[in-house]
mmCIF file of C-alpha atoms in Angstrom:
data_model
loop_
_atom_site.group_PDB
_atom_site.id
_atom_site.type_symbol
_atom_site.label_atom_id
_atom_site.label_comp_id
_atom_site.label_asym_id
_atom_site.label_seq_id
_atom_site.Cartn_x
_atom_site.Cartn_y
_atom_site.Cartn_z
ATOM 1 C CA TRP A 30 65.203 115.157 127.109
ATOM 2 C CA LEU A 31 66.576 117.083 129.868
ATOM 3 C CA LYS A 32 65.938 115.720 132.807
ATOM 4 C CA SER A 33 65.588 117.971 136.211
ATOM 5 C CA GLY A 34 69.256 116.627 138.246
ATOM 6 C CA SER A 35 71.435 114.993 135.706
ATOM 7 C CA SER A 36 74.511 115.505 135.250
ATOM 8 C CA LEU A 37 76.105 116.036 131.309
ATOM 9 C CA SER A 38 77.701 112.400 131.303
ATOM 10 C CA ALA A 39 74.219 110.463 132.020
ATOM 11 C CA ARG A 40 72.540 112.684 129.743
ATOM 12 C CA ARG A 41 75.195 111.454 126.595
ATOM 13 C CA GLN A 42 75.043 107.950 127.758
ATOM 14 C CA ASP A 43 71.021 107.878 127.291
ATOM 15 C CA VAL A 44 71.684 109.434 123.823
ATOM 16 C CA ARG A 45 74.334 107.075 123.214
ATOM 17 C CA PRO A 46 73.260 103.736 120.246
ATOM 18 C CA MET A 47 74.207 101.023 122.119
ATOM 19 C CA TRP A 48 74.429 97.640 119.806
ATOM 20 C CA THR A 49 73.424 94.194 121.124
ATOM 21 C CA PRO A 50 76.153 91.341 121.185
ATOM 22 C CA GLN A 51 74.140 89.798 118.523
ATOM 23 C CA GLN A 52 74.202 93.292 116.191
ATOM 24 C CA ARG A 53 78.207 93.628 116.937
ATOM 25 C CA GLY A 54 78.470 89.026 116.418
ATOM 26 C CA LEU A 55 76.479 88.853 113.164
ATOM 27 C CA CYS A 56 79.425 91.930 111.747
ATOM 28 C CA GLY A 57 81.873 89.347 113.060
ATOM 29 C CA ARG A 58 80.319 86.536 111.786
ATOM 30 C CA HIS A 59 80.143 87.761 108.268
ATOM 31 C CA PHE A 60 83.752 88.523 108.374
ATOM 32 C CA LEU A 61 84.819 84.776 109.756
ATOM 33 C CA ALA A 62 82.452 83.618 107.076
ATOM 34 C CA ALA A 63 83.805 85.511 103.594
ATOM 35 C CA GLY A 64 87.333 84.608 105.436
ATOM 36 C CA ALA A 65 87.036 81.046 105.283
ATOM 37 C CA VAL A 66 85.560 81.154 101.670
ATOM 38 C CA LEU A 67 88.930 82.923 100.864
ATOM 39 C CA LEU A 68 91.064 80.716 102.695
ATOM 40 C CA VAL A 69 89.168 78.184 100.772
ATOM 41 C CA VAL A 70 89.686 79.569 97.288
ATOM 42 C CA ALA A 71 93.399 80.091 98.122
ATOM 43 C CA GLN A 72 93.974 76.381 99.172
ATOM 44 C CA SER A 73 92.196 75.031 95.730
ATOM 45 C CA ILE A 74 94.558 77.624 93.768
ATOM 46 C CA PHE A 75 97.825 77.094 95.328
ATOM 47 C CA SER A 76 97.022 72.997 95.268
ATOM 48 C CA GLU A 77 96.182 72.598 91.770
ATOM 49 C CA GLY A 78 99.718 74.749 90.833
ATOM 50 C CA LEU A 79 97.864 77.941 88.816
ATOM 51 C CA LEU A 80 100.546 80.013 91.503
ATOM 52 C CA SER A 81 103.242 79.354 93.614
ATOM 53 C CA PHE A 82 105.069 81.598 96.385
ATOM 54 C CA VAL A 83 108.473 82.416 96.119
ATOM 55 C CA SER A 84 110.266 81.856 99.653
ATOM 56 C CA ALA A 85 111.527 85.005 100.469
ATOM 57 C CA PRO A 86 115.377 85.345 101.690
ATOM 58 C CA THR A 87 116.311 84.919 105.283
ATOM 59 C CA GLY A 88 115.534 87.564 107.528
ATOM 60 C CA THR A 89 112.476 89.376 105.679
ATOM 61 C CA HIS A 90 109.991 87.370 108.006
ATOM 62 C CA GLY A 91 108.475 86.579 104.305
ATOM 63 C CA LEU A 92 107.674 89.909 103.191
ATOM 64 C CA LEU A 93 108.623 92.371 100.891
ATOM 65 C CA ALA A 94 106.439 95.312 101.201
ATOM 66 C CA ARG A 95 108.604 98.758 101.234
ATOM 67 C CA GLY A 96 110.250 99.937 104.411
ATOM 68 C CA THR A 97 111.442 96.063 105.136
ATOM 69 C CA ALA A 98 115.390 95.493 105.998
ATOM 70 C CA VAL A 99 115.991 93.010 103.099
ATOM 71 C CA ASP A 100 119.598 91.258 104.646
ATOM 72 C CA SER A 101 120.108 89.507 100.664
ATOM 73 C CA ALA A 102 121.519 91.852 97.984
ATOM 74 C CA THR A 103 120.426 89.625 95.546
ATOM 75 C CA ALA A 104 116.692 90.062 96.689
ATOM 76 C CA ARG A 105 116.971 93.988 96.512
ATOM 77 C CA ASN A 106 118.291 93.897 93.284
ATOM 78 C CA VAL A 107 115.223 91.525 91.996
ATOM 79 C CA TYR A 108 112.806 93.125 94.000
ATOM 80 C CA TRP A 109 113.649 97.286 93.549
ATOM 81 C CA ARG A 110 115.913 97.409 90.565
ATOM 82 C CA TRP A 111 113.891 98.400 87.317
ATOM 83 C CA VAL A 112 115.534 97.512 83.981
ATOM 84 C CA GLU A 113 115.141 99.644 80.970
ATOM 85 C CA PRO A 114 113.807 97.219 78.016
ATOM 86 C CA THR A 115 116.927 95.806 76.145
ATOM 87 C CA VAL A 116 116.791 95.694 72.498
ATOM 88 C CA PRO A 117 119.175 92.767 71.031
ATOM 89 C CA GLU A 118 122.059 94.822 69.324
ATOM 90 C CA GLU A 119 121.929 92.697 65.823
ATOM 91 C CA LEU A 120 117.785 94.416 65.843
ATOM 92 C CA VAL A 121 119.820 97.587 66.676
ATOM 93 C CA GLU A 122 122.262 97.745 63.878
ATOM 94 C CA SER A 123 119.409 96.428 60.943
ATOM 95 C CA ALA A 124 117.477 99.551 62.211
ATOM 96 C CA LYS A 125 119.946 101.452 62.122
ATOM 97 C CA GLU A 126 121.149 100.555 58.271
ATOM 98 C CA GLU A 127 117.250 100.715 57.473
ATOM 99 C CA GLY A 128 117.003 104.592 58.601
ATOM 100 C CA PHE A 129 115.050 104.014 61.891
ATOM 101 C CA ARG A 130 115.664 103.495 65.708
ATOM 102 C CA LEU A 131 114.246 100.830 67.467
ATOM 103 C CA ARG A 132 112.915 102.525 70.830
ATOM 104 C CA PRO A 133 109.607 102.187 72.710
ATOM 105 C CA THR A 134 107.873 105.980 73.034
ATOM 106 C CA TYR A 135 106.590 107.366 76.254
ATOM 107 C CA SER A 136 103.907 109.026 76.736
ATOM 108 C CA HIS A 137 105.073 113.371 77.815
ATOM 109 C CA MET A 138 108.579 111.746 77.056
ATOM 110 C CA LYS A 139 110.883 115.077 76.036
ATOM 111 C CA ILE A 140 114.538 115.317 74.447
ATOM 112 C CA GLY A 141 116.634 118.254 75.626
ATOM 113 C CA TYR A 142 120.509 118.581 76.579
ATOM 114 C CA VAL A 143 122.070 118.111 80.285
ATOM 115 C CA VAL A 144 122.769 122.085 81.694
ATOM 116 C CA SER A 145 124.062 120.346 84.886
ATOM 117 C CA ASP A 146 125.506 117.204 86.485
ATOM 118 C CA LYS A 147 127.195 118.116 89.542
ATOM 119 C CA GLN A 148 123.969 116.296 91.741
ATOM 120 C CA LYS A 149 124.689 112.504 92.246
ATOM 121 C CA LYS A 150 122.375 110.179 90.227
ATOM 122 C CA THR A 151 120.439 113.630 89.472
ATOM 123 C CA ARG A 152 121.004 115.797 86.507
ATOM 124 C CA VAL A 153 119.176 118.938 85.217
ATOM 125 C CA ALA A 154 117.885 118.848 81.526
ATOM 126 C CA LEU A 155 116.641 121.789 79.362
ATOM 127 C CA ILE A 156 113.852 121.494 77.745
ATOM 128 C CA GLU A 157 113.590 123.850 74.564
ATOM 129 C CA TYR A 158 110.027 124.315 72.768
ATOM 130 C CA TYR A 159 108.390 126.052 70.378
ATOM 131 C CA LEU A 160 104.460 127.888 70.897
ATOM 132 C CA PHE A 161 102.418 129.303 68.099
ATOM 133 C CA ASN A 162 100.412 132.747 68.859
ATOM 134 C CA ALA A 163 97.463 132.750 66.774
ATOM 135 C CA LYS A 164 96.775 136.254 66.970
ATOM 136 C CA TYR A 165 100.049 137.340 65.982
ATOM 137 C CA GLY A 166 100.669 133.747 63.728
ATOM 138 C CA GLY A 167 103.983 133.753 65.021
ATOM 139 C CA TRP A 168 106.335 130.992 66.685
ATOM 140 C CA TYR A 169 108.132 131.894 69.883
ATOM 141 C CA LYS A 170 110.358 129.657 71.851
ATOM 142 C CA ARG A 171 110.141 128.725 75.717
ATOM 143 C CA SER A 172 112.064 126.485 77.663
ATOM 144 C CA LYS A 173 111.665 124.177 81.012
ATOM 145 C CA LYS A 174 114.666 123.152 83.506
ATOM 146 C CA LYS A 175 113.653 119.542 83.980
ATOM 147 C CA HIS A 176 115.439 117.218 86.973
ATOM 148 C CA PHE A 177 115.815 113.696 85.824
ATOM 149 C CA HIS A 178 117.205 110.344 87.826
ATOM 150 C CA ASP A 179 120.453 108.992 86.245
ATOM 151 C CA GLU A 180 121.135 105.774 88.162
ATOM 152 C CA TYR A 181 124.209 104.958 86.634
ATOM 153 C CA GLU A 182 125.239 108.647 85.500
ATOM 154 C CA ILE A 183 126.008 107.787 81.809
ATOM 155 C CA SER A 184 124.823 111.635 81.195
ATOM 156 C CA LYS A 185 127.569 114.164 80.837
ATOM 157 C CA LEU A 186 126.943 117.946 80.928
ATOM 158 C CA GLY A 187 126.026 118.910 77.210
ATOM 159 C CA ASP A 188 124.828 115.686 76.125
ATOM 160 C CA VAL A 189 121.640 115.456 74.292
ATOM 161 C CA VAL A 190 118.718 112.825 76.406
ATOM 162 C CA LEU A 191 115.601 111.442 76.055
ATOM 163 C CA ILE A 192 113.921 111.442 79.499
ATOM 164 C CA ALA A 193 110.186 110.223 79.978
ATOM 165 C CA PRO A 194 108.094 110.537 83.617
ATOM 166 C CA TYR A 195 108.440 108.175 86.471
ATOM 167 C CA ARG A 196 107.392 107.825 89.647
ATOM 168 C CA LYS A 197 107.997 110.910 92.166
ATOM 169 C CA ARG A 198 111.539 110.426 94.021
ATOM 170 C CA SER A 199 112.063 113.907 94.931
ATOM 171 C CA ASN A 200 110.625 116.978 95.606
ATOM 172 C CA MET A 201 111.922 118.460 91.953
ATOM 173 C CA LYS A 202 112.631 115.086 90.293
ATOM 174 C CA TRP A 203 110.133 112.800 88.441
ATOM 175 C CA TYR A 204 111.597 112.114 84.840
ATOM 176 C CA ARG A 205 113.737 109.508 84.909
ATOM 177 C CA LEU A 206 117.007 109.011 81.716
ATOM 178 C CA ILE A 207 115.946 106.776 79.083
ATOM 179 C CA GLU A 208 118.507 107.256 76.365
ATOM 180 C CA VAL A 209 121.699 109.548 75.531
ATOM 181 C CA MET A 210 120.883 110.251 72.055
ATOM 182 C CA ARG A 211 124.261 112.665 71.022
ATOM 183 C CA LYS A 212 127.407 112.394 72.993
ATOM 184 C CA ASN A 213 128.960 116.116 74.043
ATOM 185 C CA ASP A 214 132.075 116.228 72.148
ATOM 186 C CA ALA A 215 132.993 120.245 72.341
ATOM 187 C CA PRO A 216 134.803 121.135 75.465
ATOM 188 C CA GLU A 217 132.656 122.111 78.908
ATOM 189 C CA HIS A 218 134.863 125.259 79.388
ATOM 190 C CA VAL A 219 136.051 127.719 76.152
#
């Protein structure tokens, strides 16, 4: 494939695959056809009233995606804020009288007590657990510290809390507060 007297760039041009306009246009025509089909399907769905668009507040350019500025505080709260599912108080009271508590179970949820509340909206919980040694037949205690997100800062130092995994919020924090199970009544410093 080496030609005498040809430069490297000329040889590269010879080896490159060339696309003909028909080959390039084929992909474009397929994409246009698929887009037209999607447009027809979307129009039929919205005209029948199966789905509808919710108009975004002014200043958002019709999009509420991550990173876009939202002018309205209401829209920001509606779009971003996740609220823990709540149970009506009368159901909670009747369940307490019968001896059980109404609370959904979360996978990998942990119970521990707060050992630090110095950061804003972040707490540190100490999770203690026991492991069994099969060789010696005994139990031994282990503990881990987990940072968790407390949006309204309702947990204080010494409280027993229930936390569950959440999307990663920072380098150390991927748990969130579910419930303060028991408030700390003892003084913090003795």
